[in-house]
Short mmCIF file of C-alpha atoms in Angstrom, two decimals:
data_model
loop_
_atom_site.label_atom_id
_atom_site.label_comp_id
_atom_site.label_asym_id
_atom_site.label_seq_id
_atom_site.Cartn_x
_atom_site.Cartn_y
_atom_site.Cartn_z
CA MET X 1 9.95 24.77 -12.61
CA SER X 2 8.91 27.72 -15.06
CA ARG X 3 7.54 25.69 -17.96
CA VAL X 4 7.50 21.94 -19.12
CA GLN X 5 8.03 20.62 -22.41
CA PHE X 6 7.03 17.20 -24.02
CA SER X 7 8.60 15.86 -27.16
CA ALA X 8 8.58 12.79 -29.21
CA GLU X 9 10.17 11.05 -32.32
CA THR X 10 6.92 11.71 -34.66
CA GLN X 11 5.11 13.97 -36.71
CA GLU X 12 2.32 14.77 -34.17
CA LEU X 13 1.22 14.50 -30.37
CA THR X 14 -2.00 13.95 -29.19
CA TYR X 15 -3.03 15.92 -25.98
CA TYR X 16 -5.78 15.18 -23.36
CA VAL X 17 -6.94 18.30 -21.45
CA ILE X 18 -8.93 17.40 -18.64
CA TYR X 19 -10.84 20.03 -16.80
CA GLY X 20 -12.23 19.76 -13.33
CA PRO X 21 -12.41 22.46 -12.06
CA SER X 22 -11.12 21.04 -8.99
CA PRO X 23 -8.06 18.80 -8.69
CA LYS X 24 -10.31 15.92 -7.09
CA GLU X 25 -12.58 16.21 -9.99
CA ILE X 26 -9.81 16.22 -12.44
CA ILE X 27 -8.72 12.75 -10.92
CA ARG X 28 -12.06 11.40 -10.81
CA LYS X 29 -12.30 12.35 -14.79
CA TYR X 30 -9.07 11.01 -15.30
CA THR X 31 -9.38 7.47 -13.59
CA ALA X 32 -12.90 7.41 -15.55
CA LEU X 33 -10.79 7.47 -18.53
CA THR X 34 -7.75 5.35 -17.64
CA GLY X 35 -9.34 3.17 -15.09
CA ARG X 36 -9.99 2.79 -11.39
CA PRO X 37 -8.30 0.84 -8.91
CA ALA X 38 -9.71 -2.46 -7.40
CA LEU X 39 -10.80 -2.65 -4.11
CA PRO X 40 -7.95 -4.35 -2.17
CA PRO X 41 -9.17 -7.04 0.70
CA ALA X 42 -9.46 -5.80 3.93
CA TRP X 43 -6.75 -8.15 5.47
CA SER X 44 -4.25 -6.40 3.26
CA PHE X 45 -4.22 -3.11 5.29
CA GLY X 46 -2.89 -4.92 8.01
CA LEU X 47 0.86 -5.06 8.89
CA TRP X 48 2.99 -7.05 6.28
CA LEU X 49 6.40 -8.66 7.39
CA SER X 50 9.12 -9.72 4.94
CA THR X 51 12.05 -11.78 5.05
CA SER X 52 13.98 -9.01 3.51
CA PHE X 53 16.00 -9.27 0.18
CA THR X 54 19.48 -10.72 1.06
CA THR X 55 19.30 -12.00 4.44
CA ALA X 56 19.41 -15.78 5.25
CA TYR X 57 16.16 -17.35 6.10
CA ASP X 58 14.37 -20.76 6.19
CA GLU X 59 11.21 -21.84 7.82
CA GLU X 60 12.62 -21.83 11.28
CA THR X 61 13.72 -18.01 10.57
CA VAL X 62 10.20 -17.35 9.35
CA THR X 63 8.73 -18.98 12.39
CA SER X 64 10.72 -17.53 15.11
CA PHE X 65 9.81 -14.16 13.47
CA ILE X 66 6.05 -14.63 13.63
CA GLU X 67 6.39 -16.29 16.99
CA GLY X 68 8.13 -13.54 18.34
CA MET X 69 5.24 -11.16 16.85
CA ARG X 70 3.10 -13.09 18.53
CA GLU X 71 4.67 -13.40 21.83
CA ARG X 72 4.99 -9.42 21.59
CA GLU X 73 1.25 -8.92 20.96
CA LEU X 74 2.21 -7.47 17.34
CA PRO X 75 -0.72 -7.98 15.20
CA LEU X 76 0.55 -9.47 11.81
CA SER X 77 -1.87 -10.19 8.55
CA VAL X 78 0.41 -10.90 5.87
CA PHE X 79 4.20 -12.79 5.59
CA HIS X 80 5.87 -12.01 2.59
CA PHE X 81 8.82 -14.54 1.07
CA ASP X 82 11.17 -12.35 -0.92
CA CYS X 83 13.62 -13.55 -3.93
CA PHE X 84 15.28 -16.36 -2.18
CA TRP X 85 12.44 -18.42 -2.12
CA MET X 86 13.57 -19.67 -5.00
CA ARG X 87 17.24 -20.89 -5.92
CA GLU X 88 19.46 -18.07 -6.66
CA PHE X 89 20.20 -17.22 -10.39
CA ASN X 90 17.09 -19.18 -11.20
CA TRP X 91 14.71 -16.29 -10.96
CA CYS X 92 12.13 -17.07 -11.89
CA ASP X 93 11.44 -20.78 -12.11
CA PHE X 94 8.83 -20.45 -9.41
CA GLN X 95 9.92 -23.67 -7.55
CA TRP X 96 10.67 -23.40 -3.74
CA ASP X 97 14.42 -23.69 -3.21
CA PRO X 98 14.34 -27.29 -1.48
CA ARG X 99 17.60 -26.80 0.46
CA VAL X 100 15.91 -24.21 2.82
CA PHE X 101 12.00 -24.95 2.01
CA PRO X 102 11.77 -28.71 1.73
CA ASP X 103 7.96 -28.81 2.56
CA PRO X 104 6.31 -25.83 1.21
CA GLU X 105 2.76 -26.71 1.00
CA GLY X 106 3.10 -27.82 4.84
CA MET X 107 4.85 -24.77 5.78
CA LEU X 108 2.08 -22.49 4.10
CA ALA X 109 -0.52 -24.62 5.71
CA ARG X 110 1.04 -23.80 9.01
CA LEU X 111 1.25 -20.26 8.22
CA HIS X 112 -2.59 -20.05 7.26
CA ALA X 113 -3.20 -21.82 10.63
CA ARG X 114 -1.46 -18.91 12.25
CA GLY X 115 -4.48 -16.78 10.49
CA LEU X 116 -1.90 -15.28 8.26
CA ARG X 117 -1.94 -14.48 4.37
CA VAL X 118 1.18 -15.27 2.30
CA SER X 119 2.89 -13.08 -0.37
CA ALA X 120 5.59 -14.36 -2.80
CA TRP X 121 8.07 -12.20 -4.80
CA ILE X 122 8.17 -12.69 -8.56
CA ASN X 123 9.51 -10.72 -11.63
CA PRO X 124 8.52 -11.32 -15.39
CA TYR X 125 12.08 -12.21 -16.29
CA ILE X 126 13.54 -15.73 -16.93
CA ALA X 127 17.33 -16.39 -16.14
CA GLN X 128 18.85 -18.69 -18.69
CA ARG X 129 19.60 -21.17 -15.83
CA SER X 130 15.93 -21.54 -14.71
CA PRO X 131 14.33 -24.62 -16.36
CA LEU X 132 11.60 -22.57 -17.81
CA PHE X 133 14.14 -20.83 -20.08
CA ALA X 134 14.16 -23.81 -22.63
CA GLU X 135 10.51 -24.22 -22.07
CA GLY X 136 9.72 -20.52 -22.92
CA LYS X 137 11.99 -20.34 -25.46
CA ALA X 138 10.86 -23.65 -27.40
CA LEU X 139 7.13 -22.07 -26.91
CA GLY X 140 7.92 -18.62 -28.32
CA HIS X 141 7.26 -17.10 -25.23
CA LEU X 142 9.94 -15.07 -24.72
CA LEU X 143 10.80 -11.52 -26.21
CA ARG X 144 12.75 -11.78 -29.33
CA ARG X 145 15.49 -9.67 -31.26
CA PRO X 146 14.71 -8.65 -35.01
CA ASP X 147 16.97 -11.64 -36.06
CA GLY X 148 14.67 -14.17 -34.28
CA SER X 149 16.92 -14.90 -31.19
CA VAL X 150 15.75 -14.63 -27.90
CA TRP X 151 16.67 -11.19 -26.30
CA GLN X 152 19.10 -11.79 -23.04
CA TRP X 153 21.47 -9.66 -20.96
CA ASP X 154 23.33 -10.43 -17.69
CA LEU X 155 22.24 -7.47 -15.64
CA TRP X 156 20.15 -9.02 -12.55
CA GLN X 157 20.41 -12.47 -13.77
CA PRO X 158 22.71 -14.11 -16.24
CA GLY X 159 21.21 -14.60 -19.51
CA MET X 160 18.09 -13.28 -18.62
CA ALA X 161 14.98 -12.99 -20.90
CA LEU X 162 11.66 -11.20 -20.75
CA VAL X 163 8.36 -12.99 -21.09
CA ASP X 164 6.57 -11.53 -24.05
CA PHE X 165 3.28 -10.42 -22.47
CA THR X 166 1.90 -9.08 -25.74
CA SER X 167 1.31 -12.89 -26.53
CA PRO X 168 -1.92 -14.47 -25.06
CA ALA X 169 -0.27 -17.63 -24.99
CA ALA X 170 2.73 -16.42 -23.21
CA ARG X 171 0.43 -14.83 -20.68
CA ASP X 172 -1.42 -18.04 -20.32
CA TRP X 173 1.86 -19.85 -19.88
CA TYR X 174 3.33 -17.54 -17.50
CA ALA X 175 -0.08 -17.53 -15.34
CA SER X 176 -0.03 -21.24 -15.18
CA LYS X 177 3.19 -21.06 -13.11
CA LEU X 178 1.25 -18.65 -10.77
CA GLU X 179 -1.88 -20.92 -10.50
CA ALA X 180 0.64 -23.63 -9.19
CA LEU X 181 1.84 -21.73 -6.55
CA LEU X 182 -1.72 -20.50 -5.55
CA ALA X 183 -2.73 -23.85 -5.43
CA GLN X 184 0.07 -24.36 -2.98
CA GLY X 185 -1.36 -21.75 -0.72
CA VAL X 186 0.44 -18.56 -1.88
CA ASP X 187 -2.53 -15.74 -1.47
CA CYS X 188 -0.77 -12.89 -3.28
CA PHE X 189 2.36 -11.89 -5.51
CA LYS X 190 4.93 -9.00 -5.21
CA THR X 191 5.32 -8.28 -8.80
CA ASP X 192 8.99 -6.57 -8.67
CA PHE X 193 10.45 -5.17 -11.84
CA GLY X 194 8.93 -4.76 -14.99
CA GLU X 195 11.30 -1.91 -15.97
CA ARG X 196 14.49 -2.00 -18.22
CA VAL X 197 12.59 -3.30 -21.00
CA PRO X 198 14.84 -2.87 -24.37
CA LEU X 199 14.06 -1.08 -27.47
CA ASP X 200 16.03 -3.30 -29.93
CA VAL X 201 12.99 -6.05 -30.19
CA GLU X 202 10.31 -7.53 -31.73
CA TRP X 203 7.07 -8.00 -29.96
CA SER X 204 4.77 -11.00 -30.82
CA ASP X 205 1.81 -8.57 -31.72
CA GLY X 206 4.08 -6.21 -33.52
CA SER X 207 3.98 -3.46 -31.19
CA ASP X 208 6.17 -0.40 -31.14
CA PRO X 209 9.01 -1.15 -28.88
CA GLU X 210 9.13 2.71 -27.88
CA ARG X 211 5.40 2.46 -26.82
CA MET X 212 6.00 -0.98 -25.28
CA HIS X 213 8.91 0.23 -22.91
CA ASN X 214 6.29 1.57 -20.35
CA TYR X 215 3.25 -0.57 -21.38
CA TYR X 216 5.11 -3.85 -20.51
CA SER X 217 4.58 -3.02 -16.74
CA TYR X 218 0.84 -2.87 -17.39
CA LEU X 219 0.66 -6.05 -19.09
CA TYR X 220 2.60 -7.58 -16.68
CA ASN X 221 0.86 -6.57 -13.53
CA ARG X 222 -2.68 -7.20 -15.36
CA THR X 223 -1.71 -10.96 -16.31
CA VAL X 224 -0.92 -11.37 -12.45
CA PHE X 225 -3.87 -9.64 -11.24
CA ASP X 226 -6.32 -11.51 -13.53
CA VAL X 227 -4.89 -14.91 -12.23
CA LEU X 228 -5.40 -13.64 -8.67
CA ARG X 229 -8.96 -12.72 -9.33
CA LYS X 230 -9.87 -15.89 -11.22
CA HIS X 231 -8.72 -18.00 -8.32
CA ARG X 232 -8.91 -15.94 -5.19
CA GLY X 233 -12.07 -13.91 -6.34
CA GLU X 234 -12.90 -10.14 -7.13
CA GLN X 235 -12.65 -9.07 -3.46
CA GLU X 236 -9.21 -11.18 -2.64
CA ALA X 237 -6.97 -9.93 -5.34
CA VAL X 238 -3.95 -7.77 -4.46
CA VAL X 239 -0.35 -7.31 -5.48
CA PHE X 240 2.46 -5.53 -4.40
CA ALA X 241 3.87 -3.65 -7.68
CA ARG X 242 6.92 -1.40 -8.44
CA SER X 243 6.70 -0.63 -12.07
CA ALA X 244 3.76 1.30 -13.57
CA THR X 245 2.06 3.38 -16.39
CA ALA X 246 -1.01 5.14 -16.84
CA GLY X 247 -3.98 2.82 -16.06
CA SER X 248 -1.73 0.61 -13.81
CA GLN X 249 -3.56 1.91 -10.86
CA GLN X 250 -6.30 -0.68 -11.65
CA PHE X 251 -3.97 -3.29 -10.06
CA PRO X 252 -3.20 -1.97 -6.57
CA VAL X 253 -0.84 -1.85 -4.45
CA HIS X 254 2.06 0.08 -5.68
CA TRP X 255 4.94 0.58 -3.41
CA GLY X 256 8.10 3.27 -3.72
CA GLY X 257 10.75 0.80 -4.58
CA ASP X 258 14.32 0.85 -3.07
CA CYS X 259 14.43 3.77 -0.74
CA GLU X 260 17.52 4.46 1.59
CA ALA X 261 17.40 4.21 5.06
CA THR X 262 17.68 7.89 5.92
CA TYR X 263 15.20 10.74 6.76
CA GLU X 264 15.98 12.31 3.36
CA SER X 265 14.59 9.17 1.59
CA MET X 266 11.80 8.93 4.05
CA ALA X 267 10.63 12.50 2.98
CA GLU X 268 11.25 11.62 -0.49
CA SER X 269 9.34 8.41 -0.36
CA LEU X 270 6.28 10.69 0.81
CA ARG X 271 6.63 13.29 -1.80
CA GLY X 272 6.79 10.43 -4.67
CA GLY X 273 3.69 8.60 -2.74
CA LEU X 274 1.60 12.21 -3.12
CA SER X 275 2.54 12.49 -6.53
CA LEU X 276 1.61 9.03 -7.21
CA GLY X 277 -1.74 9.73 -5.67
CA LEU X 278 -2.32 12.76 -7.67
CA SER X 279 -1.65 10.72 -10.85
CA GLY X 280 -4.73 8.45 -10.22
CA PHE X 281 -3.05 5.82 -8.00
CA GLY X 282 -5.47 5.09 -5.07
CA PHE X 283 -3.14 2.88 -2.91
CA TRP X 284 0.36 3.28 -1.86
CA SER X 285 3.18 1.85 0.46
CA HIS X 286 6.80 2.11 1.22
CA ASP X 287 9.50 0.07 3.05
CA ILE X 288 9.26 0.86 6.44
CA GLY X 289 12.54 2.15 7.81
CA GLY X 290 14.13 2.02 4.12
CA PHE X 291 15.32 -0.41 2.05
CA GLU X 292 19.17 0.19 1.22
CA GLY X 293 21.13 -0.12 4.64
CA THR X 294 19.65 -0.49 8.08
CA PRO X 295 18.15 2.20 9.84
CA THR X 296 18.93 3.85 13.32
CA PRO X 297 16.64 2.60 15.98
CA ALA X 298 15.24 6.41 16.08
CA LEU X 299 14.57 6.47 12.19
CA PHE X 300 13.00 3.14 12.35
CA LYS X 301 10.39 4.35 15.33
CA ARG X 302 9.62 7.31 13.11
CA TRP X 303 9.18 5.54 10.03
CA LEU X 304 6.83 3.09 11.70
CA ALA X 305 4.69 5.78 12.57
CA PHE X 306 4.59 6.76 8.89
CA GLY X 307 4.35 3.43 7.46
CA LEU X 308 1.34 2.43 9.62
CA LEU X 309 -0.45 5.74 8.92
CA SER X 310 -0.13 4.83 5.14
CA SER X 311 -2.81 2.84 3.15
CA HIS X 312 -0.67 -0.18 3.10
CA SER X 313 2.07 -0.96 5.78
CA ARG X 314 5.40 -3.36 5.06
CA LEU X 315 8.28 -4.07 7.02
CA HIS X 316 11.12 -4.82 4.43
CA GLY X 317 14.91 -4.26 3.92
CA SER X 318 17.50 -5.37 1.98
CA ALA X 319 20.53 -7.10 4.09
CA SER X 320 18.95 -6.73 7.38
CA TYR X 321 15.70 -7.85 8.74
CA ARG X 322 12.96 -5.80 10.06
CA VAL X 323 11.79 -7.18 13.09
CA PRO X 324 11.28 -4.22 15.66
CA TRP X 325 13.16 -6.18 18.84
CA LEU X 326 16.25 -6.11 16.76
CA PHE X 327 16.32 -2.40 16.98
CA ASP X 328 15.31 -1.70 20.51
CA GLU X 329 12.46 -2.75 22.83
CA GLU X 330 10.83 0.66 22.20
CA SER X 331 10.68 -0.22 18.65
CA VAL X 332 8.42 -2.99 19.89
CA ASP X 333 6.14 -0.65 21.89
CA VAL X 334 5.80 2.20 18.60
CA LEU X 335 5.06 -0.82 16.15
CA ARG X 336 2.38 -2.16 18.60
CA HIS X 337 1.12 1.25 19.30
CA PHE X 338 0.65 2.35 15.75
CA THR X 339 -0.51 -1.15 14.25
CA ARG X 340 -3.21 -1.20 17.04
CA LEU X 341 -4.11 2.35 16.16
CA LYS X 342 -4.31 1.65 12.09
CA LEU X 343 -6.76 -1.33 12.86
CA ARG X 344 -9.05 0.38 14.95
CA LEU X 345 -9.20 2.82 12.16
CA MET X 346 -10.41 0.29 9.58
CA PRO X 347 -13.98 1.30 9.22
CA TYR X 348 -12.82 4.66 8.26
CA LEU X 349 -10.02 3.77 6.15
CA TYR X 350 -12.00 0.99 4.38
CA GLU X 351 -14.51 3.36 3.56
CA ALA X 352 -11.48 5.87 2.01
CA ALA X 353 -10.33 2.63 -0.06
CA ARG X 354 -14.00 2.26 -1.28
CA ALA X 355 -13.78 5.73 -2.45
CA ALA X 356 -10.60 5.19 -4.33
CA HIS X 357 -12.20 2.23 -6.05
CA THR X 358 -15.52 4.01 -7.00
CA GLU X 359 -14.18 7.64 -7.67
CA GLY X 360 -10.32 7.41 -8.00
CA VAL X 361 -9.64 9.45 -5.15
CA PRO X 362 -6.70 8.34 -3.32
CA VAL X 363 -6.53 7.16 0.46
CA MET X 364 -3.36 9.22 0.67
CA ARG X 365 -3.64 12.56 -0.50
CA ALA X 366 -1.75 15.77 -0.91
CA MET X 367 -3.27 18.56 0.94
CA VAL X 368 -4.11 20.52 -2.02
CA LEU X 369 -6.48 17.95 -3.18
CA GLU X 370 -8.54 18.74 -0.10
CA PHE X 371 -7.98 22.23 0.18
CA PRO X 372 -7.33 23.65 -3.36
CA ASP X 373 -8.57 27.00 -2.38
CA ASP X 374 -6.08 27.40 0.43
CA PRO X 375 -2.70 28.89 -0.96
CA GLY X 376 -0.94 27.39 2.13
CA CYS X 377 -1.65 23.98 0.96
CA ALA X 378 -0.03 24.21 -2.62
CA HIS X 379 3.24 23.43 -1.91
CA LEU X 380 3.05 21.13 1.08
CA GLU X 381 4.88 17.55 0.75
CA GLN X 382 5.79 16.63 4.16
CA GLN X 383 2.14 16.03 5.48
CA TYR X 384 -0.95 14.56 3.79
CA MET X 385 -4.43 13.85 4.38
CA LEU X 386 -5.39 10.14 5.11
CA GLY X 387 -8.81 9.87 3.77
CA PRO X 388 -10.88 12.95 3.70
CA ASP X 389 -10.79 13.85 7.49
CA LEU X 390 -7.39 12.85 8.97
CA LEU X 391 -4.47 15.16 8.58
CA VAL X 392 -0.80 13.37 9.15
CA ALA X 393 2.40 15.23 9.58
CA PRO X 394 5.33 12.41 9.97
CA VAL X 395 8.30 13.30 12.00
CA PHE X 396 11.76 13.49 10.02
CA ASN X 397 14.33 13.79 12.62
CA ASP X 398 15.39 11.87 15.99
CA GLU X 399 14.59 15.04 18.31
CA GLY X 400 10.86 14.77 17.54
CA GLU X 401 10.48 18.39 16.28
CA VAL X 402 7.51 18.66 13.61
CA SER X 403 6.12 21.86 11.89
CA TYR X 404 3.01 21.28 10.03
CA TYR X 405 0.41 23.66 8.46
CA VAL X 406 -3.36 23.36 9.78
CA PRO X 407 -6.04 24.70 7.38
CA GLU X 408 -9.07 26.98 8.55
CA GLY X 409 -11.20 25.75 11.36
CA THR X 410 -10.52 23.92 14.89
CA TRP X 411 -8.95 20.55 14.31
CA THR X 412 -8.61 18.08 17.15
CA HIS X 413 -5.57 15.91 17.99
CA PHE X 414 -7.19 12.36 17.54
CA VAL X 415 -5.39 10.78 20.54
CA THR X 416 -5.05 13.65 23.14
CA GLY X 417 -8.24 15.51 22.09
CA GLU X 418 -6.25 18.92 22.21
CA THR X 419 -7.46 21.46 19.49
CA VAL X 420 -5.60 23.37 17.05
CA THR X 421 -7.25 26.54 15.04
CA GLY X 422 -6.01 27.29 11.73
CA PRO X 423 -5.16 28.36 9.23
CA ARG X 424 -1.66 28.67 10.62
CA TRP X 425 1.61 26.73 11.05
CA VAL X 426 2.12 24.91 14.33
CA ARG X 427 5.28 23.57 15.74
CA GLU X 428 5.54 20.58 18.24
CA GLN X 429 7.52 18.26 19.85
CA HIS X 430 6.49 14.39 19.68
CA ASP X 431 8.12 11.11 21.39
CA PHE X 432 8.23 8.11 19.20
CA THR X 433 4.66 6.73 20.09
CA SER X 434 3.22 10.24 18.96
CA VAL X 435 2.61 11.84 15.68
CA PRO X 436 0.77 14.83 14.55
CA LEU X 437 -2.79 13.20 13.60
CA LEU X 438 -5.44 15.59 13.48
CA VAL X 439 -8.96 15.24 12.80
CA ARG X 440 -10.80 17.67 10.45
CA PRO X 441 -13.40 20.08 11.93
CA GLY X 442 -17.05 18.82 11.23
CA ALA X 443 -16.02 15.29 10.86
CA VAL X 444 -17.81 12.23 12.28
CA LEU X 445 -14.78 9.57 12.49
CA PRO X 446 -15.75 5.81 12.74
CA VAL X 447 -13.48 3.80 14.99
CA GLY X 448 -13.58 0.16 15.24
CA ALA X 449 -13.89 -2.17 18.42
CA VAL X 450 -10.99 -4.31 17.18
CA ASP X 451 -7.09 -3.85 17.03
CA ASP X 452 -5.80 -7.04 16.56
CA ARG X 453 -7.00 -7.67 13.02
CA PRO X 454 -8.03 -5.55 9.62
CA ASP X 455 -10.72 -7.96 8.31
CA TYR X 456 -13.35 -7.77 10.79
CA ASP X 457 -16.98 -6.51 10.94
CA HIS X 458 -16.07 -3.02 11.05
CA ALA X 459 -19.72 -1.86 11.78
CA ASP X 460 -20.18 -4.21 14.81
CA GLY X 461 -19.12 -1.99 18.00
CA VAL X 462 -18.40 0.94 15.77
CA THR X 463 -18.09 4.28 17.66
CA LEU X 464 -19.02 7.27 15.59
CA ARG X 465 -16.85 9.98 16.76
CA ALA X 466 -17.85 13.55 16.14
CA TYR X 467 -15.60 16.56 16.03
CA GLY X 468 -16.75 20.11 16.07
CA LEU X 469 -20.08 19.86 14.34
CA GLY X 470 -21.87 23.35 14.11
CA ARG X 471 -25.60 23.73 14.97
CA GLY X 472 -28.03 22.33 12.23
CA GLU X 473 -25.07 20.43 10.70
CA GLN X 474 -25.54 16.76 9.54
CA VAL X 475 -23.13 14.16 8.21
CA THR X 476 -23.78 10.72 7.18
CA VAL X 477 -20.94 8.20 7.00
CA ARG X 478 -20.98 4.63 5.79
CA VAL X 479 -19.23 1.45 7.43
CA GLY X 480 -19.69 -1.48 5.06
CA GLU X 481 -23.54 -1.72 4.15
CA VAL X 482 -24.57 0.44 7.09
CA ALA X 483 -25.05 4.36 6.94
CA PHE X 484 -25.18 6.28 10.06
CA THR X 485 -26.53 9.83 10.20
CA VAL X 486 -25.39 12.47 12.83
CA VAL X 487 -27.08 15.73 13.10
CA ARG X 488 -26.41 18.62 15.89
CA GLU X 489 -29.63 20.07 17.31
CA GLY X 490 -28.55 23.05 19.43
CA ASP X 491 -26.43 21.46 22.10
CA THR X 492 -27.59 17.84 21.11
CA LEU X 493 -26.37 15.13 19.01
CA ARG X 494 -28.52 12.89 17.24
CA ALA X 495 -27.60 9.76 15.64
CA SER X 496 -29.45 7.21 13.48
CA CYS X 497 -28.09 3.92 12.04
CA SER X 498 -29.78 2.05 8.88
CA GLU X 499 -28.95 -1.48 10.02
CA PRO X 500 -28.75 -1.63 13.67
CA SER X 501 -28.08 -5.16 14.06
CA ALA X 502 -24.71 -4.99 16.08
CA PRO X 503 -23.95 -2.46 18.78
CA TRP X 504 -22.74 1.00 18.20
CA ALA X 505 -21.74 4.15 19.97
CA LEU X 506 -21.96 7.85 19.55
CA ALA X 507 -18.90 10.07 21.12
CA ALA X 508 -17.66 13.75 21.35
CA GLY X 509 -15.06 14.70 23.50
CA ASP X 510 -15.17 12.76 26.58
CA ARG X 511 -18.92 11.72 26.57
CA THR X 512 -20.28 8.65 24.90
CA ALA X 513 -23.54 7.21 24.31
CA ARG X 514 -24.05 3.47 23.45
CA ALA X 515 -26.70 1.51 21.78
CA ARG X 516 -27.42 -2.19 21.85
CA ALA X 517 -27.89 -4.28 18.95
CA GLY X 518 -31.40 -3.35 17.68
CA THR X 519 -31.44 0.16 18.56
CA GLY X 520 -31.67 2.68 15.79
CA PHE X 521 -31.21 5.97 17.47
CA LEU X 522 -28.90 7.78 19.54
CA SER X 523 -28.88 10.99 21.63
CA LEU X 524 -25.76 12.54 23.00
CA GLU X 525 -25.93 15.92 25.32
CA LEU X 526 -22.90 18.04 24.47
CA GLY X 527 -23.19 20.18 27.73
#
């Protein structure tokens, strides 16, 4: 690309030029202007499992999946019901299909008793067969044509209409339907669709149809997010959204849509996610294994590593299930390994999430965002930084061959402890339980003591793992309300804890010093 052109059917254009000078500072200023992401609840960072889309399922199917995860010691945080929790061609009526879910309240209570949160699929459309169509039409809550008739078409659902979210009354009406689901026990919503917004319409507030084409997704997701904030609390609201526009980053999480089950689509998903992060979106996910088609066992296992080293992680497909034992037994081992790895990283990841919330800097970062002065990072799209200190390079082939770029300094493989010195390109071979995951030189990484759930006390039993601190260098990291400071004095690391109410530890290489609750200082000889 050598040039970019903007055009509009108008007499003038308004340009907003945001100067950094660094890319990270540009994102901070842009999100200060358009809004910064809410902080998602810690439980949302755990593993999500879906019914998938067109598969057959009922409570027995759902229970068998959840029990299968428990038996195989696969930590699960959220179960998602996709479209067919409602009767077909009624999307949306917000009523559980009684043929397959005759006791929704009891089922949701049983899922909660297993320690799970529940997600339900919705969209902003009302099919003509839905009982809500006549109700919404009579109340004036459906988008209308210039002649006053309800705008309808047959793509997706027969006779489908759109809720007119420019009307406060329509927003309240739609929200009331979601409130009933929350009262039943649903915890969050997958806010699918919000695209395909027509232009031959009249909005209730008189909005320009062309301007509403993109803004509709903002109003839709804000309506849903506000309901969750109202009934679940400010720190408990989360959606799984597809459509978005400028400012939609305020309502996380967003996912990449209907990708294919191919390595090419896996790489395209990463490229799109990094672009979204550079556009101010702090949190992002994708369908592990791909949505369209069924992945091979090898592709599924490679995508598991990528998916669990993303801000949010969901197993979801179209016409086939995504429970790992349907692929092969090694897939079970791979999922267990990377899920537990992510949960141990929660003290680090949740602080990266706080940075996204307070500064607008995304959790998953294009390399250029962290290394703007390194020309080797400018074009990289098959690797990324997970937070400020972890480099991830997913593997995009069956054979396990991967090439990635290491910026300046001595980096450390998180799992093996092996070091790599940059700047240079590295070529490696990885099995399915391995992926390039390198720690930045000079980092202090807080690693948790729990690996079976994401929503634990991250500071209780945390280990501060120090990597390559130079003499005299000092690093402060926060874990929730607790601040830890690590400084290197000669060949000694000294660490302090602001609130030593729980045990904690300091580690470097193969050496570890441990502190009991109440101990505010630790020292570790490097040798």
